[in-house]
mmCIF file of C-alpha atoms in Angstrom:
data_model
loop_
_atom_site.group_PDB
_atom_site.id
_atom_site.type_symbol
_atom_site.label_atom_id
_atom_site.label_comp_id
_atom_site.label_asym_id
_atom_site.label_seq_id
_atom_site.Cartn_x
_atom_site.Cartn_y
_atom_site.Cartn_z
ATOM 1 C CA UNK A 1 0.000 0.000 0.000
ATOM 2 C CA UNK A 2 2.516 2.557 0.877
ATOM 3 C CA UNK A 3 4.537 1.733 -2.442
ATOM 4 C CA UNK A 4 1.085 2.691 -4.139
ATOM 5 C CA UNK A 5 0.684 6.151 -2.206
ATOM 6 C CA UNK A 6 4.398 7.015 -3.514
ATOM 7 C CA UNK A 7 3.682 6.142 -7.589
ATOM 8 C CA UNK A 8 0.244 8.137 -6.910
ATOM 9 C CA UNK A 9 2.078 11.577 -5.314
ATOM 10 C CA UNK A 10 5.052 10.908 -7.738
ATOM 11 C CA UNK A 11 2.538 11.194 -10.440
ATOM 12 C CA UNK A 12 0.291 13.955 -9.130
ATOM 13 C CA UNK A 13 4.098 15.811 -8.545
ATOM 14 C CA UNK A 14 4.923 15.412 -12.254
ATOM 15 C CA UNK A 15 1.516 16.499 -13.279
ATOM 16 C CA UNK A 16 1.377 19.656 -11.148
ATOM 17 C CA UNK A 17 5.180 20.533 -12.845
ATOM 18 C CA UNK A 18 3.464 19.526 -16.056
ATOM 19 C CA UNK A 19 0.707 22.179 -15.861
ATOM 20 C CA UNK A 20 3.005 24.894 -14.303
ATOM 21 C CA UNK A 21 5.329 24.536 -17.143
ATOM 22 C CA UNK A 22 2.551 24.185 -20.223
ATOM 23 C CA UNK A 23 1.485 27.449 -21.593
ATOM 24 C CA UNK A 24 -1.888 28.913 -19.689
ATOM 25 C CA UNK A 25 -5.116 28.120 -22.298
ATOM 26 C CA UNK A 26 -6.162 31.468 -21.254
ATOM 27 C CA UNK A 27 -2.735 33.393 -22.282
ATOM 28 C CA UNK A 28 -3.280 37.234 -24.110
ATOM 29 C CA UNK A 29 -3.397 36.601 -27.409
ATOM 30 C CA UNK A 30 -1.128 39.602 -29.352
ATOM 31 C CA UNK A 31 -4.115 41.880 -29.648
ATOM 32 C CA UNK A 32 -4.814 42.078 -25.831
ATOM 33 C CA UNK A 33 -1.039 41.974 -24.965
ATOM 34 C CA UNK A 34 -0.519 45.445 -27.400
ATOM 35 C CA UNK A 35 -4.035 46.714 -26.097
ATOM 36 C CA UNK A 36 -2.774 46.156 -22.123
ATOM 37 C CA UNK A 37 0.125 48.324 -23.374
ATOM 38 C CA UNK A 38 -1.693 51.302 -25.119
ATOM 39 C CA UNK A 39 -4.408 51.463 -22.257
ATOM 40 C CA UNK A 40 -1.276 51.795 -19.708
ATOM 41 C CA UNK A 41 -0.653 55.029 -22.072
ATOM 42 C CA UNK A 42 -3.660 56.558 -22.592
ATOM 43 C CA UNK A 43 -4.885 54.946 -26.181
ATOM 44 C CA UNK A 44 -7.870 52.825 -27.237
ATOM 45 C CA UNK A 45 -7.703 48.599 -27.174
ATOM 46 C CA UNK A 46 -7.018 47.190 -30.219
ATOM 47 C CA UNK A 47 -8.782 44.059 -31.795
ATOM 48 C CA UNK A 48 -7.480 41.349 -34.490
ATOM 49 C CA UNK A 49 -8.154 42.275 -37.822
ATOM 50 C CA UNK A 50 -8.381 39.954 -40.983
ATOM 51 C CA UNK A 51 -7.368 42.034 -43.440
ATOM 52 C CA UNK A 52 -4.094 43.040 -41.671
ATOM 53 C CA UNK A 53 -3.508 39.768 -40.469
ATOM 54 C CA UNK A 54 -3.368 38.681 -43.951
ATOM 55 C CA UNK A 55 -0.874 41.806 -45.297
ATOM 56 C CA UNK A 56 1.044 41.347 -42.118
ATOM 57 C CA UNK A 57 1.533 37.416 -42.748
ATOM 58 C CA UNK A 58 2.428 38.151 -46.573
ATOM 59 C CA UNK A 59 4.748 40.907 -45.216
ATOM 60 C CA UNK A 60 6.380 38.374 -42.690
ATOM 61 C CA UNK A 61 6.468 35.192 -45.014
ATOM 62 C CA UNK A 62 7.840 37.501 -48.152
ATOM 63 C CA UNK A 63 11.039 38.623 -45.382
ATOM 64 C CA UNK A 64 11.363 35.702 -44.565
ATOM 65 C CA UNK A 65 11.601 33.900 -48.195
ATOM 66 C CA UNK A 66 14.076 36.718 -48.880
ATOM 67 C CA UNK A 67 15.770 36.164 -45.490
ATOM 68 C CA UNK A 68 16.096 40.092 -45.235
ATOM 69 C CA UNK A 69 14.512 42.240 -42.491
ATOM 70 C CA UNK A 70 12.897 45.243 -44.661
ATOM 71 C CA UNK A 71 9.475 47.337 -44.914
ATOM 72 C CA UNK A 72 9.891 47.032 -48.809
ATOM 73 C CA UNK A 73 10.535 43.156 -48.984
ATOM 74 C CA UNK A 74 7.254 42.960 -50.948
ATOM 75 C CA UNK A 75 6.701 46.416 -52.305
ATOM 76 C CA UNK A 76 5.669 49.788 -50.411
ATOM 77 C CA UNK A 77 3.951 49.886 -47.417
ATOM 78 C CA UNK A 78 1.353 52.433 -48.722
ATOM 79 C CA UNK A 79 0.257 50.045 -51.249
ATOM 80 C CA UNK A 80 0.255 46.794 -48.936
ATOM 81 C CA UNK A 81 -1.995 48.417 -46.491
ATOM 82 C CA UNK A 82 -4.158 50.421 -48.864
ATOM 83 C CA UNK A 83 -6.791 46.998 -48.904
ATOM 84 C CA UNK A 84 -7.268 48.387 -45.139
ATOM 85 C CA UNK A 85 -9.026 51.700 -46.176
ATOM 86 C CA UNK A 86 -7.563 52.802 -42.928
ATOM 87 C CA UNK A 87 -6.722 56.605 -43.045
ATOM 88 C CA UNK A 88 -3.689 55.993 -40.565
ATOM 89 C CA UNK A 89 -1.072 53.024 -40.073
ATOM 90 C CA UNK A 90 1.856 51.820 -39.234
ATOM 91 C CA UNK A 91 4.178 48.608 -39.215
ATOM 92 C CA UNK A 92 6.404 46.369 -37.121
ATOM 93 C CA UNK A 93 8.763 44.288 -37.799
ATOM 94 C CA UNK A 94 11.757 41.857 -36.239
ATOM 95 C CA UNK A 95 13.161 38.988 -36.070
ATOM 96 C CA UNK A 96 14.963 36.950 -34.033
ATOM 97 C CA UNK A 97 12.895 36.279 -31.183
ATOM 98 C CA UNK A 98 10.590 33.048 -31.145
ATOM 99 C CA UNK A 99 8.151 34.561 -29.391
ATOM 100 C CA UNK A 100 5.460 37.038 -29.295
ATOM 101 C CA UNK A 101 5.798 38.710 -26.344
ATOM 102 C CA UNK A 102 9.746 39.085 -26.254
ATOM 103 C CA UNK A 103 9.205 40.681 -30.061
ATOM 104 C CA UNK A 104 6.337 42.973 -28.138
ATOM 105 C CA UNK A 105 9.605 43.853 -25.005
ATOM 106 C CA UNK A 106 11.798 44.659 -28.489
ATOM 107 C CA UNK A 107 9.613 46.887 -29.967
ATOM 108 C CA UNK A 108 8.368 48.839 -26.328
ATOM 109 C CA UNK A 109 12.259 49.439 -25.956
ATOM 110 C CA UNK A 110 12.315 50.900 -29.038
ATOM 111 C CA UNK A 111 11.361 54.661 -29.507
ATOM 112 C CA UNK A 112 9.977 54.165 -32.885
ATOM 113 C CA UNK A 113 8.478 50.753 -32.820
ATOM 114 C CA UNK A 114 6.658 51.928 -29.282
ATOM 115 C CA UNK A 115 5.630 55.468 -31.083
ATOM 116 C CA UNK A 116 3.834 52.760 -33.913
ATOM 117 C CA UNK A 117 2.531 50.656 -30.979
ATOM 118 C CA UNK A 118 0.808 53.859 -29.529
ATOM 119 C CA UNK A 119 -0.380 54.840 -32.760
ATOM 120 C CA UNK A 120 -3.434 57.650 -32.167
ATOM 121 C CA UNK A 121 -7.006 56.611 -33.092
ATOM 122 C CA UNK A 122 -5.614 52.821 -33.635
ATOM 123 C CA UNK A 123 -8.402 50.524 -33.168
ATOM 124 C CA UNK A 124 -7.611 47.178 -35.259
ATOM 125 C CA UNK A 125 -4.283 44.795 -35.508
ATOM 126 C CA UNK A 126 -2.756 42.496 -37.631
ATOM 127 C CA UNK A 127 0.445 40.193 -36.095
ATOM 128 C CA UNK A 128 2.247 37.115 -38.128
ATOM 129 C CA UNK A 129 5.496 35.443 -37.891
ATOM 130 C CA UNK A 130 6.946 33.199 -40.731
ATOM 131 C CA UNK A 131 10.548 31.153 -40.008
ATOM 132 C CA UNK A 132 12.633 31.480 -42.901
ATOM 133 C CA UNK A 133 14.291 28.233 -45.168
ATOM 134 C CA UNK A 134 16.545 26.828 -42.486
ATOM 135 C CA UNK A 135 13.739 27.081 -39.803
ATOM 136 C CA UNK A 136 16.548 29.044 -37.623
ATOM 137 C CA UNK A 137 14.714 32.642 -37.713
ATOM 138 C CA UNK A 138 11.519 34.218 -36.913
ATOM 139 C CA UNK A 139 10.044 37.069 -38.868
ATOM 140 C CA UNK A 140 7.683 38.983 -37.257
ATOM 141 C CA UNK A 141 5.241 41.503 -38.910
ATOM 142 C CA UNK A 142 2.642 43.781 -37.451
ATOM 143 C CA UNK A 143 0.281 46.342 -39.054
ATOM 144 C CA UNK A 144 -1.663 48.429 -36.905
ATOM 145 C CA UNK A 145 -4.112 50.834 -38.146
ATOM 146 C CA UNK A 146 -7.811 53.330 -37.627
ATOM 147 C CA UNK A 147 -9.590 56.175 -39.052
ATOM 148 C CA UNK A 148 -11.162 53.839 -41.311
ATOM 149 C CA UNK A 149 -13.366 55.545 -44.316
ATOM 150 C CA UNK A 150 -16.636 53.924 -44.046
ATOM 151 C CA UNK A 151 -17.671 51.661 -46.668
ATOM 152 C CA UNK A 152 -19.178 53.465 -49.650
ATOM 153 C CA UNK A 153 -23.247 53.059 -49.062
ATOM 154 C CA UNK A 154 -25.233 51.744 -52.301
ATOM 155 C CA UNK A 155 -26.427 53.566 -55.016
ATOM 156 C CA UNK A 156 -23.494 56.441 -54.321
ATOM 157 C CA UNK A 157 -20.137 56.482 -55.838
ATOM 158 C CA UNK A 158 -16.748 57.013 -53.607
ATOM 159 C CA UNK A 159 -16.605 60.409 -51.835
ATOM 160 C CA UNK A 160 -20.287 61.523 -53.218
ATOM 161 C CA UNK A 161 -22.107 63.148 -50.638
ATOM 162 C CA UNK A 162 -25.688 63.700 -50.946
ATOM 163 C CA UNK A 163 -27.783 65.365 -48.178
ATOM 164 C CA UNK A 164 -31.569 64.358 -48.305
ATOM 165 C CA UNK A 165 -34.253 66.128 -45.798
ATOM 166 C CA UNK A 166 -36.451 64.291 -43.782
ATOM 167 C CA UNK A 167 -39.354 64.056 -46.602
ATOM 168 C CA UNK A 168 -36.947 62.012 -48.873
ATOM 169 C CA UNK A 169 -36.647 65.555 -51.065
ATOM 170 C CA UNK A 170 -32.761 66.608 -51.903
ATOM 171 C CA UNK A 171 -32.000 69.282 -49.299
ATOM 172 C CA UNK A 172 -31.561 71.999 -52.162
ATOM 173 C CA UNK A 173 -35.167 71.472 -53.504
ATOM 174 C CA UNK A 174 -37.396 74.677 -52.373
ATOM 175 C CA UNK A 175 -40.549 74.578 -49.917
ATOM 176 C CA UNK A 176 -43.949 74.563 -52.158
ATOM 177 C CA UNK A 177 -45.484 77.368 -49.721
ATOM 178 C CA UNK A 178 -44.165 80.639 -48.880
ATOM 179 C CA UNK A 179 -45.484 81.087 -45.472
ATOM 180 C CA UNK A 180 -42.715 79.663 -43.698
ATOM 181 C CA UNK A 181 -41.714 80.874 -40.393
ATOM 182 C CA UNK A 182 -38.487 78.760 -39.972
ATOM 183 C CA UNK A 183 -36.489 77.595 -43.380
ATOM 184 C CA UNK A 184 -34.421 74.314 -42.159
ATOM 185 C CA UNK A 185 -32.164 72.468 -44.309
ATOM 186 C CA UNK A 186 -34.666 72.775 -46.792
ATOM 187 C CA UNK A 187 -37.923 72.223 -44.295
ATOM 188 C CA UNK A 188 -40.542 74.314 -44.343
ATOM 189 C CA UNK A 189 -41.733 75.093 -39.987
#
């Protein structure tokens, strides 16, 4: 019996180092590791994006392919980000670190990686790594961006504006009667 209590605490030992040692389930993912960050300074949270996921994985699989750390490793930034329609962003990048959070220490002890990180009126996030051919480094890429336009509504063309009163009538069409007392964007009162 007492050979049996020793295997069992043995085992429950090695499980508890087992479960201390394994990464937490509930770890921050990126997003909510950079939006900790820029609430400690006085910005908005950030949330995962899609659309810069995808440019920022194509950013870090293209430097790593190339095996060079550069903005430009698959053409200008301005035209990688433009599928965004953000009016402001900026990019990240290392390597070196396999990681996420000891890229995120790299970048917070950097003036202008942490000026990106803080980035004013940011509200979405896009993070990838990519290891290039020898499996040996880790490319990281981040694009972080806001002021997005809003999507263009139906029936209007890009940067149209048209300004309807409340009766459905174009705001420059006159009042039929003449005895108005207050003239409102086109409303008769």
């Amino acid at each position: 019996m007492p050979k049996l209590t020793i295997r069992i605490a043995t085992l429950l030992a090695a499980l508890s180092l087992l479960m201390i040692s394994a990464p937490s389930a509930s770890a921050d993912s990126p997003a909510e590791l950079i939006s900790k960050f820029r609430l400690g300074h006085g910005e908005v949270r950030v949330t995962s994006d899609s659309t810069l996921n995808r440019i920022a994985a194509e950013q870090a699989r293209a430097m790593a392919a190339k095996d060079n750390l550069s903005h430009e490793a698959l053409g200008s930034f301005t035209s990688r980000i433009a599928p965004s329609r953000a009016g402001r962003a900026a990019e990240n990048i290392a390597y070196g670190y396999d990681n996420f959070e000891k890229t995120l220490g790299q970048w917070i002890n950097s003036s202008e990686h942490r000026k990106n990180l803080l980035l004013r009126n940011a509200t979405r996030i896009g993070i990838a790594s990519a290891k290039d051919a020898s499996g040996k480094r880790t490319y990281w890429a981040m694009e972080i961006a806001g002021d997005y336009e809003p999507p263009p509504s139906k029936g209007k063309r890009k940067g149209e504006k048209v300004l309807v009163a409340a009766k459905g009538k174009p705001a420059s069409a006159k009042p039929s009667s003449s005895k108005c007392h207050i003239n409102l964007l086109g409303l008769c009162l």
